[in-house]
PDB file of C-alpha atoms in Angstrom:
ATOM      1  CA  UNK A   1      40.844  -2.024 -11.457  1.00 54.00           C
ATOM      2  CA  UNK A   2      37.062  -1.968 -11.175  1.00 58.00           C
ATOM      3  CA  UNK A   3      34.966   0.863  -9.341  1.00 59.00           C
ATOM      4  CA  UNK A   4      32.910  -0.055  -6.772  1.00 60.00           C
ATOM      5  CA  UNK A   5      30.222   1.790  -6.058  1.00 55.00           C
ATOM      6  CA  UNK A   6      29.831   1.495  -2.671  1.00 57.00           C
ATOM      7  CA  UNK A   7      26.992   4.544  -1.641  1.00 59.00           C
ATOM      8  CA  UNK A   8      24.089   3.811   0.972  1.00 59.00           C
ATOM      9  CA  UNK A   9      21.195   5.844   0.685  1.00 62.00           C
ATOM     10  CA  UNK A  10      19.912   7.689   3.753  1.00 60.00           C
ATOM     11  CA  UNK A  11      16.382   8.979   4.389  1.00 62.00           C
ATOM     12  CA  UNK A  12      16.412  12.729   4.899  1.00 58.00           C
ATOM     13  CA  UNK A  13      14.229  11.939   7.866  1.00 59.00           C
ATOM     14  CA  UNK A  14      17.174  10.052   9.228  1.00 58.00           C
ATOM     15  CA  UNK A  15      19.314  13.202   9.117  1.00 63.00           C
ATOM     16  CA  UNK A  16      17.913  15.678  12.232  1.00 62.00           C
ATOM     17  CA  UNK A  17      18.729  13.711  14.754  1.00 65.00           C
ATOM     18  CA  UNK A  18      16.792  16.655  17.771  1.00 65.00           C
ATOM     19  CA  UNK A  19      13.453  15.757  15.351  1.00 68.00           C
ATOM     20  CA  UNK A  20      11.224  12.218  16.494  1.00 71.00           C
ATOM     21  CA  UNK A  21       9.439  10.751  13.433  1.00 71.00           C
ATOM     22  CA  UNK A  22       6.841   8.669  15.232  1.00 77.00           C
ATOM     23  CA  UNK A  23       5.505   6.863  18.546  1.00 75.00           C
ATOM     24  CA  UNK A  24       7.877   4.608  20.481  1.00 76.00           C
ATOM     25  CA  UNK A  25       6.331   1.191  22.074  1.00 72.00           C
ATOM     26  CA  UNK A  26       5.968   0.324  24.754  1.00 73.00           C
ATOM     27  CA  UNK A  27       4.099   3.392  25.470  1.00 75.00           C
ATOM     28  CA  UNK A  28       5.924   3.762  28.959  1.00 75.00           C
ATOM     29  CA  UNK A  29       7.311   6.607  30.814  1.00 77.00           C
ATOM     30  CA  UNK A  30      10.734   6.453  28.695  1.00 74.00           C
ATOM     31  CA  UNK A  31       9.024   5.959  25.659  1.00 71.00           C
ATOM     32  CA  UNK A  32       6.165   8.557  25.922  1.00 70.00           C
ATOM     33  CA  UNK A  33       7.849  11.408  25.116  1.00 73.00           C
ATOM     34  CA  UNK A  34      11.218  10.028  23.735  1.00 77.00           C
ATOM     35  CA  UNK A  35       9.524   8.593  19.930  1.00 78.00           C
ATOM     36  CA  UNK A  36      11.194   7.349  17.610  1.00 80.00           C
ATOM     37  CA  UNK A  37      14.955   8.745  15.882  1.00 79.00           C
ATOM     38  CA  UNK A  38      15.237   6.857  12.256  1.00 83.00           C
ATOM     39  CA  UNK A  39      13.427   5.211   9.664  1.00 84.00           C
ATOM     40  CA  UNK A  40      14.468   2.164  10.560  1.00 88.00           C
ATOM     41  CA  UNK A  41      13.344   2.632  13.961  1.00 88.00           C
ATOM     42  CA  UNK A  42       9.564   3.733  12.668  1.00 88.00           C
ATOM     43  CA  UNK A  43       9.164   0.800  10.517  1.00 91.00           C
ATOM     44  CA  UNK A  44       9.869  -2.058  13.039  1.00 92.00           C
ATOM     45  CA  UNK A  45       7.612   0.136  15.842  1.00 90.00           C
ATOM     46  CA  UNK A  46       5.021  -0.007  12.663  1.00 91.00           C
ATOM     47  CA  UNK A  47       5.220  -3.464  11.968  1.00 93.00           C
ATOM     48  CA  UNK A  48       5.114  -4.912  15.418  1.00 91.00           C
ATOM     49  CA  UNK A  49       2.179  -2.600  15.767  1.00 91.00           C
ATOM     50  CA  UNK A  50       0.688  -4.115  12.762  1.00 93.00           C
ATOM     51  CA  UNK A  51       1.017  -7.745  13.636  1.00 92.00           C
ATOM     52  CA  UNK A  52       0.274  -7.532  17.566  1.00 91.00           C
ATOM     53  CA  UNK A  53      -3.434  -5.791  16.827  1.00 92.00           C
ATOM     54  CA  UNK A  54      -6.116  -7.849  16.244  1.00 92.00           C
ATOM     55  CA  UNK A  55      -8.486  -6.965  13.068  1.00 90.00           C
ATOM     56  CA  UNK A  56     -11.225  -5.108  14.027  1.00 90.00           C
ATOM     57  CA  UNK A  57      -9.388  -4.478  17.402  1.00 90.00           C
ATOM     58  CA  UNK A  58      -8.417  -0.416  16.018  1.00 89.00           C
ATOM     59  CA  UNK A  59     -10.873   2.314  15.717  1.00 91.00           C
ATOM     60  CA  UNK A  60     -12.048   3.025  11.820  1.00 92.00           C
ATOM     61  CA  UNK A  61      -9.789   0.313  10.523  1.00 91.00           C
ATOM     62  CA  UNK A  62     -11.725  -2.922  11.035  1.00 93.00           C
ATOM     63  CA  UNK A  63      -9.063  -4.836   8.348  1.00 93.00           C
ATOM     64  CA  UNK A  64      -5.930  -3.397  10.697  1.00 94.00           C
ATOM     65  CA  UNK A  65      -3.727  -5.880  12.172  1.00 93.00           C
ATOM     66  CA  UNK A  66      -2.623  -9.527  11.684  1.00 92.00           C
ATOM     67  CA  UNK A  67      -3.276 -11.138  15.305  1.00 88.00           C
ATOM     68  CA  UNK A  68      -0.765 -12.813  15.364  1.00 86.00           C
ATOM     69  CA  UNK A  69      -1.608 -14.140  19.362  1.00 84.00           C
ATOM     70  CA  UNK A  70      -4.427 -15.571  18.075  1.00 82.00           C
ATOM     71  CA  UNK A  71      -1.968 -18.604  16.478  1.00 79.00           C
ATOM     72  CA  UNK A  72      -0.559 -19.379  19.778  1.00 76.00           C
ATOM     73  CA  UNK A  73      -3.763 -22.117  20.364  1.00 76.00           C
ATOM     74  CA  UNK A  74      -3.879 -22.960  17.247  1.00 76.00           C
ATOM     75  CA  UNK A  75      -2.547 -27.068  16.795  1.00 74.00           C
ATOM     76  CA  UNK A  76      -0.818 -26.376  13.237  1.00 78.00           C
ATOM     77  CA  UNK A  77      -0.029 -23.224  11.899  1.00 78.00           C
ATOM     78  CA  UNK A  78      -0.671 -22.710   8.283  1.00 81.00           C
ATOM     79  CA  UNK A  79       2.450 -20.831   7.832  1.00 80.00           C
ATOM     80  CA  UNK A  80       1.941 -20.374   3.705  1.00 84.00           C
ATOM     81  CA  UNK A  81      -1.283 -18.627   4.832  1.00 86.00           C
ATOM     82  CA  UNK A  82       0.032 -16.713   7.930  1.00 86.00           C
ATOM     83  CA  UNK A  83       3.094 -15.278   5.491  1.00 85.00           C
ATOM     84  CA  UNK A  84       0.217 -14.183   2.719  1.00 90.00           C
ATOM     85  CA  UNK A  85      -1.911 -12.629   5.712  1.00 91.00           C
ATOM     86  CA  UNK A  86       1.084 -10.794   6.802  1.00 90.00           C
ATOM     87  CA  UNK A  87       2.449  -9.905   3.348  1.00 92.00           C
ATOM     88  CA  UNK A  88      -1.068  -8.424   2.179  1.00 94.00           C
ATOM     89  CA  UNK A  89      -1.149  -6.435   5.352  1.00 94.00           C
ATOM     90  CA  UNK A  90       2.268  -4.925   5.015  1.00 93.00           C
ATOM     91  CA  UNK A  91       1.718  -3.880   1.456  1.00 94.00           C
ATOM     92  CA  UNK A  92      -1.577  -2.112   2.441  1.00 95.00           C
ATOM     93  CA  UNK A  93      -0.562  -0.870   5.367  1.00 95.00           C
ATOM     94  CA  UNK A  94       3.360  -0.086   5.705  1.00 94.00           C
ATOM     95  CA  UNK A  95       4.034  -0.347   1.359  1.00 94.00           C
ATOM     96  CA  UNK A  96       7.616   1.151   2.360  1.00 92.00           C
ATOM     97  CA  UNK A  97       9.241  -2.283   3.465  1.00 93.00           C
ATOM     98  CA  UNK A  98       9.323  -5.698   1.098  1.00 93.00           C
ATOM     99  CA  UNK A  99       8.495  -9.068   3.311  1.00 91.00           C
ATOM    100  CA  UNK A 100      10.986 -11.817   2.972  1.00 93.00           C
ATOM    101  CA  UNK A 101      10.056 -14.264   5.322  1.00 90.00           C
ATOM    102  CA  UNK A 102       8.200 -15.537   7.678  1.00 87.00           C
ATOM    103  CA  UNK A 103       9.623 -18.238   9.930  1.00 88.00           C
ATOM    104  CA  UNK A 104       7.127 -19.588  12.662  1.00 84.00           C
ATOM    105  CA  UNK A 105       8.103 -22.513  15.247  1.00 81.00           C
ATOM    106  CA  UNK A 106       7.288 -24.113  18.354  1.00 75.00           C
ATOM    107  CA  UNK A 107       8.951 -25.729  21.252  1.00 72.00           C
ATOM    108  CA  UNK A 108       7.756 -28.336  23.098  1.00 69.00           C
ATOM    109  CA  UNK A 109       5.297 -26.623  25.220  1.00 65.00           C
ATOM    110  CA  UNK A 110       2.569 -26.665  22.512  1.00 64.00           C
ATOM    111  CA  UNK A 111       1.497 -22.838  23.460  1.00 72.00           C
ATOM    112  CA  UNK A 112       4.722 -21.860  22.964  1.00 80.00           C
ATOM    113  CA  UNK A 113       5.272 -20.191  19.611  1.00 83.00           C
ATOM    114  CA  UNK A 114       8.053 -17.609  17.910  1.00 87.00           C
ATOM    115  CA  UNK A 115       7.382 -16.253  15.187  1.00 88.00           C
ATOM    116  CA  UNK A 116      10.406 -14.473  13.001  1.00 93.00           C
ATOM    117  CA  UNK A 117       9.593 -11.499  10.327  1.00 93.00           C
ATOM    118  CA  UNK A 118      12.437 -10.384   8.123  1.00 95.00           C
ATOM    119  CA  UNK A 119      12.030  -7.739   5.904  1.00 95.00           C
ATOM    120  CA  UNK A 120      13.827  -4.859   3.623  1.00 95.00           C
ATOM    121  CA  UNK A 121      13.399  -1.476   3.661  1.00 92.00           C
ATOM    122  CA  UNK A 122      12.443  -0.362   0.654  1.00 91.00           C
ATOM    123  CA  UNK A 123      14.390   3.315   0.165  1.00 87.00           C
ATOM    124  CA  UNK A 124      17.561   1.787   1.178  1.00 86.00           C
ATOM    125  CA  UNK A 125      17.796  -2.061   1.084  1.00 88.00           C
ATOM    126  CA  UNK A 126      18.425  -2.437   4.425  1.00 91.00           C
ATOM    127  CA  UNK A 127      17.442  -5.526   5.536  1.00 94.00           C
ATOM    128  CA  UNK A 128      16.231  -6.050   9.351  1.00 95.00           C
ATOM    129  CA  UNK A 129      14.163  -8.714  11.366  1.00 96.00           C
ATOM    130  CA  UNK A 130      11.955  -8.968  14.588  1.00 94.00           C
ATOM    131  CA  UNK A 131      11.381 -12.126  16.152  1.00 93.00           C
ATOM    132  CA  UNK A 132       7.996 -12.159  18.652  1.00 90.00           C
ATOM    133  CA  UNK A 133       7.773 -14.962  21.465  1.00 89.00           C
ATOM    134  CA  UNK A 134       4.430 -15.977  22.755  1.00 84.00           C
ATOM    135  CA  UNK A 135       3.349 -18.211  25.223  1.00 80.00           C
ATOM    136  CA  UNK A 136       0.495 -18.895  27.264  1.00 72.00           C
TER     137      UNK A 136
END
């Protein structure tokens, strides 16, 4: 009978559970002083961070952010370009997760958009996804 080896690697900043590792969003009165518990947590506050700021939009880091509400008037989204734009960003900026895909669509409503990241975790493999909705 074969072994499987079945062991999931855990970030030791996953462990203290009475420690926060970063900023929560919203910044709000449950958030402000709550932060985030995990890893897991820290990367998806990260990313959506990364791709809600505009470039030039943050202080000393004119190439920060994707801006990604700027492709909700836009009449066809390049989405080969927006998943290189996004890609090149993450590695720069948050080189602890791997991209996987980008999926953008739109409803009728042309300023209607969603726009679905998934992405891995690099330390552990764990695989997890946001999906942002924009309208106008």
């Amino acid at each position: 009978m074969p072994i499987i080896n079945s062991t999931r690697r855990i970030s030791p900043l996953d462990i203290n559970k009475n420690v926060s590792i970063g900023v929560a969003f919203p910044l709000n009165d449950t958030n402000m002083f709550k932060g985030t518990q995990t890893l897991k947590e820290q990367v998806k506050a990260n990313l959506i961070n990364l791709l809600l700021t505009q470039a030039g939009e943050r202080v000393n880091e004119p190439k920060f952010g994707v801006g990604l509400k700027h492709y909700l008037f836009e009449p066809n989204i390049d989405t080969e370009s927006l998943n290189e734009n996004i890609n090149n960003q993450i590695n720069f900026y948050i080189p602890e997760i791997s991209l996987i895909d980008t999926i953008v669509g739109t409803t009728d409503n042309e300023y209607r958009i969603f726009i679905k990241i998934i992405y891995s975790i690099k330390s552990n493999q764990e695989t997890d996804a946001i999906q942002l909705n924009f309208n106008n």
